[in-house]
XYZ file of C-alpha atoms in Angstrom:
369
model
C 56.766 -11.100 -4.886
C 55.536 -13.620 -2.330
C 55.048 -11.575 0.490
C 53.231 -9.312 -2.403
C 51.050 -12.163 -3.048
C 50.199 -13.124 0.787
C 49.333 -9.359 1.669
C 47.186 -9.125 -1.573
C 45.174 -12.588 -0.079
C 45.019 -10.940 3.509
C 43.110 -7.890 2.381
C 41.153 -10.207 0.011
C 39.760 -11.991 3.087
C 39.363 -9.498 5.111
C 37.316 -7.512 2.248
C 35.155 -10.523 1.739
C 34.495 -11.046 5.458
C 33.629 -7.462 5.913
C 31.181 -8.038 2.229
C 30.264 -11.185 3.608
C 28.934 -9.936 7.438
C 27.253 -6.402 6.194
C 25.653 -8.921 3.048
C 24.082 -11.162 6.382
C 23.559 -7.803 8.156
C 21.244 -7.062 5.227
C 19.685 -10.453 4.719
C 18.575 -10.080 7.805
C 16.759 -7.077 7.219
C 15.909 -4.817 10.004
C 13.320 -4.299 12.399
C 10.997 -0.894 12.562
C 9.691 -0.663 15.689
C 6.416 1.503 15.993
C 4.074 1.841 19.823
C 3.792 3.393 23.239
C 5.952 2.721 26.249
C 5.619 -0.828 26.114
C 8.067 -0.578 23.391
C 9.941 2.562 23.973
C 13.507 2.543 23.882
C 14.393 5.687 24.953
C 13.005 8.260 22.522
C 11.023 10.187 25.321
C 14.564 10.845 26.937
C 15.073 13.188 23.889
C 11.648 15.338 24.808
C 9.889 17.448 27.562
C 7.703 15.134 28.642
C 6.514 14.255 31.978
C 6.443 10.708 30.453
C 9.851 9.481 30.898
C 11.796 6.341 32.271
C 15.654 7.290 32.022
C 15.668 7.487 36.093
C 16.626 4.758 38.250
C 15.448 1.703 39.224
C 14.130 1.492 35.793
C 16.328 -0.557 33.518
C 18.085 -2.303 36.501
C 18.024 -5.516 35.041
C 19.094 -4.199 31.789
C 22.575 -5.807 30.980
C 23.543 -3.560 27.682
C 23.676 -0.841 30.481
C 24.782 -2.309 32.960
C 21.537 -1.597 34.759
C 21.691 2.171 34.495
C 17.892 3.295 33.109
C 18.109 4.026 28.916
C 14.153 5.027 28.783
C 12.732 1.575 28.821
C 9.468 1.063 30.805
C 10.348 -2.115 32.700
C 13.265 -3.599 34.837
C 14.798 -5.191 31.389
C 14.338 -5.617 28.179
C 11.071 -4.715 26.179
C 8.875 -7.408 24.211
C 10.659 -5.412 21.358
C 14.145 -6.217 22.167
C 13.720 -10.109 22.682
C 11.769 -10.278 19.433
C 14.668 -8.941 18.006
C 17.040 -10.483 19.499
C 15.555 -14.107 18.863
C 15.215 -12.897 15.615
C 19.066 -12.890 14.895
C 19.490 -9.126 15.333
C 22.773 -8.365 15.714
C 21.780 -4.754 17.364
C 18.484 -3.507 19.517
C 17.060 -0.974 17.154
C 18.030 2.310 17.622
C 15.525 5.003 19.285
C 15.211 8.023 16.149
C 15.778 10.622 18.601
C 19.016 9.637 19.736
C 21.948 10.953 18.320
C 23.617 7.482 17.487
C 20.452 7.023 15.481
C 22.680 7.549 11.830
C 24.543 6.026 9.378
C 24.250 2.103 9.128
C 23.357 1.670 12.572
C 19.337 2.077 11.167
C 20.204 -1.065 8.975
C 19.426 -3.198 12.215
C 16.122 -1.179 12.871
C 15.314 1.865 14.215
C 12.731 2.100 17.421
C 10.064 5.162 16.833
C 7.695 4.340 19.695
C 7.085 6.841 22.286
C 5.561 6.889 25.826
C 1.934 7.850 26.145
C 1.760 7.777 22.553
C -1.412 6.658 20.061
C -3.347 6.487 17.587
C -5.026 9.498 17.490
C -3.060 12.757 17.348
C -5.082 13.873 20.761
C -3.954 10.990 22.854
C -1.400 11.708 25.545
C -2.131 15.296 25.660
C -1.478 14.908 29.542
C 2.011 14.172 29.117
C 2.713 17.738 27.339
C 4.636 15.779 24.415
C 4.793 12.354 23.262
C 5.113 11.353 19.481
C 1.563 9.609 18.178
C 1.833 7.197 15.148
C 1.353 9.720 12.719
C 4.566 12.099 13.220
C 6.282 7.983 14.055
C 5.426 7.390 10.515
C 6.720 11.172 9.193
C 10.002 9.930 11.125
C 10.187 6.267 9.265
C 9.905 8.568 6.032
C 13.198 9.940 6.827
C 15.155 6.416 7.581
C 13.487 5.368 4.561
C 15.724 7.974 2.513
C 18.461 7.136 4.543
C 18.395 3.810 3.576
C 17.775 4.705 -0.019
C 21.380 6.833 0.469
C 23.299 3.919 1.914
C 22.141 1.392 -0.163
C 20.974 3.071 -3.701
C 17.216 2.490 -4.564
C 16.643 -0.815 -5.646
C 18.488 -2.878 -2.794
C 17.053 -0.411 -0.756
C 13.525 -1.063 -1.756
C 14.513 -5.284 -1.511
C 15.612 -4.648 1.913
C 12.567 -2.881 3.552
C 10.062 -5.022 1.730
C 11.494 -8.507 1.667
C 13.751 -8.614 5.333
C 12.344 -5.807 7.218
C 9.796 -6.358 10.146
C 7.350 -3.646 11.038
C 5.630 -4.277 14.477
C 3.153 -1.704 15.920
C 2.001 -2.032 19.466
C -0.369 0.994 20.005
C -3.702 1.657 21.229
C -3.713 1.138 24.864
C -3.336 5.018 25.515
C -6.267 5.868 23.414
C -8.640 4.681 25.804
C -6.382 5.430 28.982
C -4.630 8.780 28.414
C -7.875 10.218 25.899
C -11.060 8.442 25.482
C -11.517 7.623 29.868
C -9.794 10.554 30.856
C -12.673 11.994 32.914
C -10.955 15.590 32.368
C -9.517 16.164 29.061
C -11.746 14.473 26.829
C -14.851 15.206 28.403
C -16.105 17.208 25.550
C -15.000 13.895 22.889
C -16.483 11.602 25.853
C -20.346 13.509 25.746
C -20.053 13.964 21.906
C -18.636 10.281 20.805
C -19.820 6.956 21.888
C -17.966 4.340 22.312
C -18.777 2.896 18.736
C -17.640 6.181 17.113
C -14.566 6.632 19.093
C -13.442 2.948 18.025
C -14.439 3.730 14.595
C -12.388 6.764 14.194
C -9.471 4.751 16.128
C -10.162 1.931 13.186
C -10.367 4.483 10.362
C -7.299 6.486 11.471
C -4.918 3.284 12.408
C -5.936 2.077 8.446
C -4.370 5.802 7.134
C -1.548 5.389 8.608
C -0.738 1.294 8.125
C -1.323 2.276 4.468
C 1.195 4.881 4.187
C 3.665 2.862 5.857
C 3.045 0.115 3.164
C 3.388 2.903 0.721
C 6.489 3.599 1.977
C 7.643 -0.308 0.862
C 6.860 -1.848 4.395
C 5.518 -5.488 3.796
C 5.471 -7.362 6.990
C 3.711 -6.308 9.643
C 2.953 -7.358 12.821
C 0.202 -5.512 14.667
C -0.354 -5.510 18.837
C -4.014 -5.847 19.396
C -4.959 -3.887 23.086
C -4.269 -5.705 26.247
C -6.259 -5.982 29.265
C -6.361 -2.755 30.449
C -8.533 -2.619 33.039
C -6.375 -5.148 34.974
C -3.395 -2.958 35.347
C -2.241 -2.290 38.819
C -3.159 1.395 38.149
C -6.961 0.674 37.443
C -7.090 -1.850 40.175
C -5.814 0.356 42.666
C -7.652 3.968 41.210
C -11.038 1.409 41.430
C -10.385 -0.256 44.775
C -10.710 -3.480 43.304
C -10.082 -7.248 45.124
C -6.863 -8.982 43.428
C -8.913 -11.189 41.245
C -10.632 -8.512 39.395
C -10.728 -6.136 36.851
C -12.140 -2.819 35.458
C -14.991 -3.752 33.248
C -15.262 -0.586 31.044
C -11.765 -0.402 29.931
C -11.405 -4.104 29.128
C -14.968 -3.941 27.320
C -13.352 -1.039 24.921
C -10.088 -3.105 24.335
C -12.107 -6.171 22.942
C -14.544 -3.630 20.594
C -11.671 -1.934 19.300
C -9.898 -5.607 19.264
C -12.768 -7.072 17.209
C -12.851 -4.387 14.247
C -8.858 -3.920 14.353
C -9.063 -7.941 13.774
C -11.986 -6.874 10.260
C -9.032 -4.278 9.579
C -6.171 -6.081 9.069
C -8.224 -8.840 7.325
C -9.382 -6.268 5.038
C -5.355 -5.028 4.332
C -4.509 -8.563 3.537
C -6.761 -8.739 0.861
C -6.062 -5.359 -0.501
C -2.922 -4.498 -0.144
C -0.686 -6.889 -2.837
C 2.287 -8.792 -1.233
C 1.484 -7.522 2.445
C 1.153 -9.472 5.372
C -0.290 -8.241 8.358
C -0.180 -10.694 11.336
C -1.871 -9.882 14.500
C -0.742 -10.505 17.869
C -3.874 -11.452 20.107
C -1.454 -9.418 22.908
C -5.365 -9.380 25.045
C -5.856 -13.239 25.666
C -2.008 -13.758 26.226
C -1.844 -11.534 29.030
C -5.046 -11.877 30.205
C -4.169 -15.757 30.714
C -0.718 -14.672 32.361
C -2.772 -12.770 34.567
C -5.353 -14.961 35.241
C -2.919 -18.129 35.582
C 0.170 -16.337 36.744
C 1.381 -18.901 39.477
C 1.512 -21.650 36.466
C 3.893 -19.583 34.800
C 5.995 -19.054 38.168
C 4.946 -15.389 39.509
C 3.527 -15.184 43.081
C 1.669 -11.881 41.948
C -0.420 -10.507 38.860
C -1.746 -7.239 40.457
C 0.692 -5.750 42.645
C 3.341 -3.507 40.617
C 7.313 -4.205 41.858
C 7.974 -0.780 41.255
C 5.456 2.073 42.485
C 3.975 3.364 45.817
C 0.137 3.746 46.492
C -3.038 1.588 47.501
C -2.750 -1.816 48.145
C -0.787 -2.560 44.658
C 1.502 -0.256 44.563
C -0.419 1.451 42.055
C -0.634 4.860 41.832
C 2.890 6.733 41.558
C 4.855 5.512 38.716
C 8.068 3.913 39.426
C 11.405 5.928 40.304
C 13.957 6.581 42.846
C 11.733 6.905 46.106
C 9.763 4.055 45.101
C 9.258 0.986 47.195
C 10.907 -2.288 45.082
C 9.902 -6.001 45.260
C 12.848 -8.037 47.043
C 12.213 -10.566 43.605
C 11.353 -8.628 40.393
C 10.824 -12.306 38.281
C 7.593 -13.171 40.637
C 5.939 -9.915 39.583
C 3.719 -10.363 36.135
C 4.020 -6.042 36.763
C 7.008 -3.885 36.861
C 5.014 -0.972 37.639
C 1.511 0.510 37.802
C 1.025 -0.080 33.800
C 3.871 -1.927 32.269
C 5.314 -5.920 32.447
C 8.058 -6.999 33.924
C 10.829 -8.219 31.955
C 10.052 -11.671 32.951
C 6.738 -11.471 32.183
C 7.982 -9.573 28.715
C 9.954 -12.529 27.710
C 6.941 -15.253 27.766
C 5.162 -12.964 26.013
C 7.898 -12.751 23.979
C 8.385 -15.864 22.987
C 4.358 -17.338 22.435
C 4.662 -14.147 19.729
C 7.961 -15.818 18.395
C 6.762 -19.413 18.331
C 2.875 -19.275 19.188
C -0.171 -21.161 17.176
C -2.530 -19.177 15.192
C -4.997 -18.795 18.708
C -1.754 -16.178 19.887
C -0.528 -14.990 16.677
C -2.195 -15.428 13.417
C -1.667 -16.400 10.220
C 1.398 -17.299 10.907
C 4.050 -16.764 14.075
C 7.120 -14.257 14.118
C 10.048 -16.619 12.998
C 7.778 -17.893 9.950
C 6.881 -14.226 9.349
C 10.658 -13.362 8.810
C 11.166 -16.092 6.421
C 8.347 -15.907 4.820
């Protein structure tokens, strides 16, 4: 009877721990990650695309792998993964397309963003395919059944709107891979200015955060557009000197920053129990950029990764390319994305910023809020 007894406590406690760690895996909700190949995890591995980064030396510094490539953009980790993992995320979030993508694993967050990816359904067109926001969202409306199956309705409905993070880092390839694409959009750059083109951006991106917060989402946190015309790419393309950037694309990133600021001011006060926080992503790197030997890099415009022009800006990192001997002095990875060391102060002024980075509130008083 007593050894009846002592078995009958072990499976107790092991019952409860199990009840106990998926209860914290839930409290902690998840995070739905939503972008371009800043953020991508590795969903372009799972399309024909000629916008991939599952080849070497991509991911090098990537310990989960081991350093083999998993479709990441950088040497490391994305902006994505430390947020989460500061967060308390037990998990990375899964990328949709990959077959692992099932089951509880999308209760610690599933990554939808896809390389050369945007707002606009156009954008990327170059690449051959490339999910945009809209068929991201179609694919959240899936997990969002799934989680309805695994957890029943209600706690399912708890779960995405009171734990669950929704971050959205898009917009860069709208103006670089569509809008200043002197060859396909040529017929959208001679009919729309640049007003209209950021309009339609503006009235497009407020479509789709909707339906996402008709699909339960509550807290969001939304990427403004970086400086773009000081990627190593533009500064090499335009012959530039190391301390300067392209004008025009940098001029479209602050319009389209300006009314995407009106925007989300104009969700919070319509949209009951949302918040929408918005990451001023353009004067964070732009001051890593402009101040990048305070913050311990020796270089702001040459990419580690890449071959072409004076900064190693024209052919995207891979296998043949030339490599940095010191990948943590480089703000750039390659010709368009951060390193992972530049990735992880960005990282963390997101996580822990004042309202001048991140406003109205930071990341860790967005997830208990």
């Amino acid at each position: 009877m007593k050894s009846y007894y002592i078995a009958a406590l072990v499976v107790f406690f092991f019952n409860w721990c199990y009840i106990g760690k998926a209860a914290k895996d839930e409290a902690l909700g998840a995070s739905f990650i939503f972008g371009d190949s800043l953020v991508d995890a590795g969903n372009n591995n799972y399309l024909s695309t000629l916008s991939k980064a599952n080849i070497q030396p991509n991911g090098i510094d990537f310990k989960a792998s081991g350093g083999n490539p998993t479709g990441r953009y950088t040497n490391g980790r994305t902006i994505g993964d430390i947020i989460g993992e500061e967060l308390g995320q037990p998990h990375y979030a899964v990328p949709f397309l990959a077959p692992n993508c099932t089951g509880k694993a999308i209760l610690n967050g599933v990554n939808y963003a896809s390389g050369g990816g945007g707002i606009m359904n156009s954008t990327g067109r170059i690449f051959v395919n490339r999910l945009g926001l809209d068929i991201q969202i179609d694919y959240f409306n899936d997990t969002r059944k799934q989680i309805d199956s695994l957890l029943g309705a209600s706690k399912a409905r708890d779960f995405v709107m009171k734990t669950s993070i929704f971050s959205v880092t898009i917009g860069a390839n709208d103006f670089l891979n569509n809008y200043l694409l002197p060859v396909l959009s040529i017929g959208a750059r001679i009919s729309e200015s640049p007003d209209a083109f950021v309009n339609d951006m503006i009235d497009h991106f407020r479509s789709q955060l909707t339906r996402l917060y008709q699909l339960d989402a509550r807290k969001f946190v939304i990427g403004n557009v970086g400086p773009i015309g000081c990627i190593p790419y533009q500064k090499t393309i335009n012959q530039l000197n190391e301390d300067e950037c392209v004008e025009l694309p940098n001029k479209l990133a602050l319009q389209y920053n300006a009314k995407l600021k009106d925007l989300l001011t104009e969700l919070n006060e319509n949209l009951p129990g949302a918040t929408f926080v918005l990451a001023n992503v353009y004067d964070l790197v732009l001051d890593v950029i402009t101040n990048y030997k305070n913050y311990g890099f020796t270089t702001s415009s040459k990419a580690c990764c890449g071959n072409g022009g004076q900064f190693a800006g024209i052919i995207p990192c891979g296998p043949t390319s030339s490599m940095c001997s010191d990948r943590n002095s480089h703000v750039f990875w390659d010709p368009y994305h951060p390193s992972e060391a530049a990735n992880l102060i960005i990282a963390k002024k997101l996580l822990d910023g004042d309202t001048k980075i991140i406003s109205p509130m930071n990341l860790r008083q967005l997830r208990d809020h």
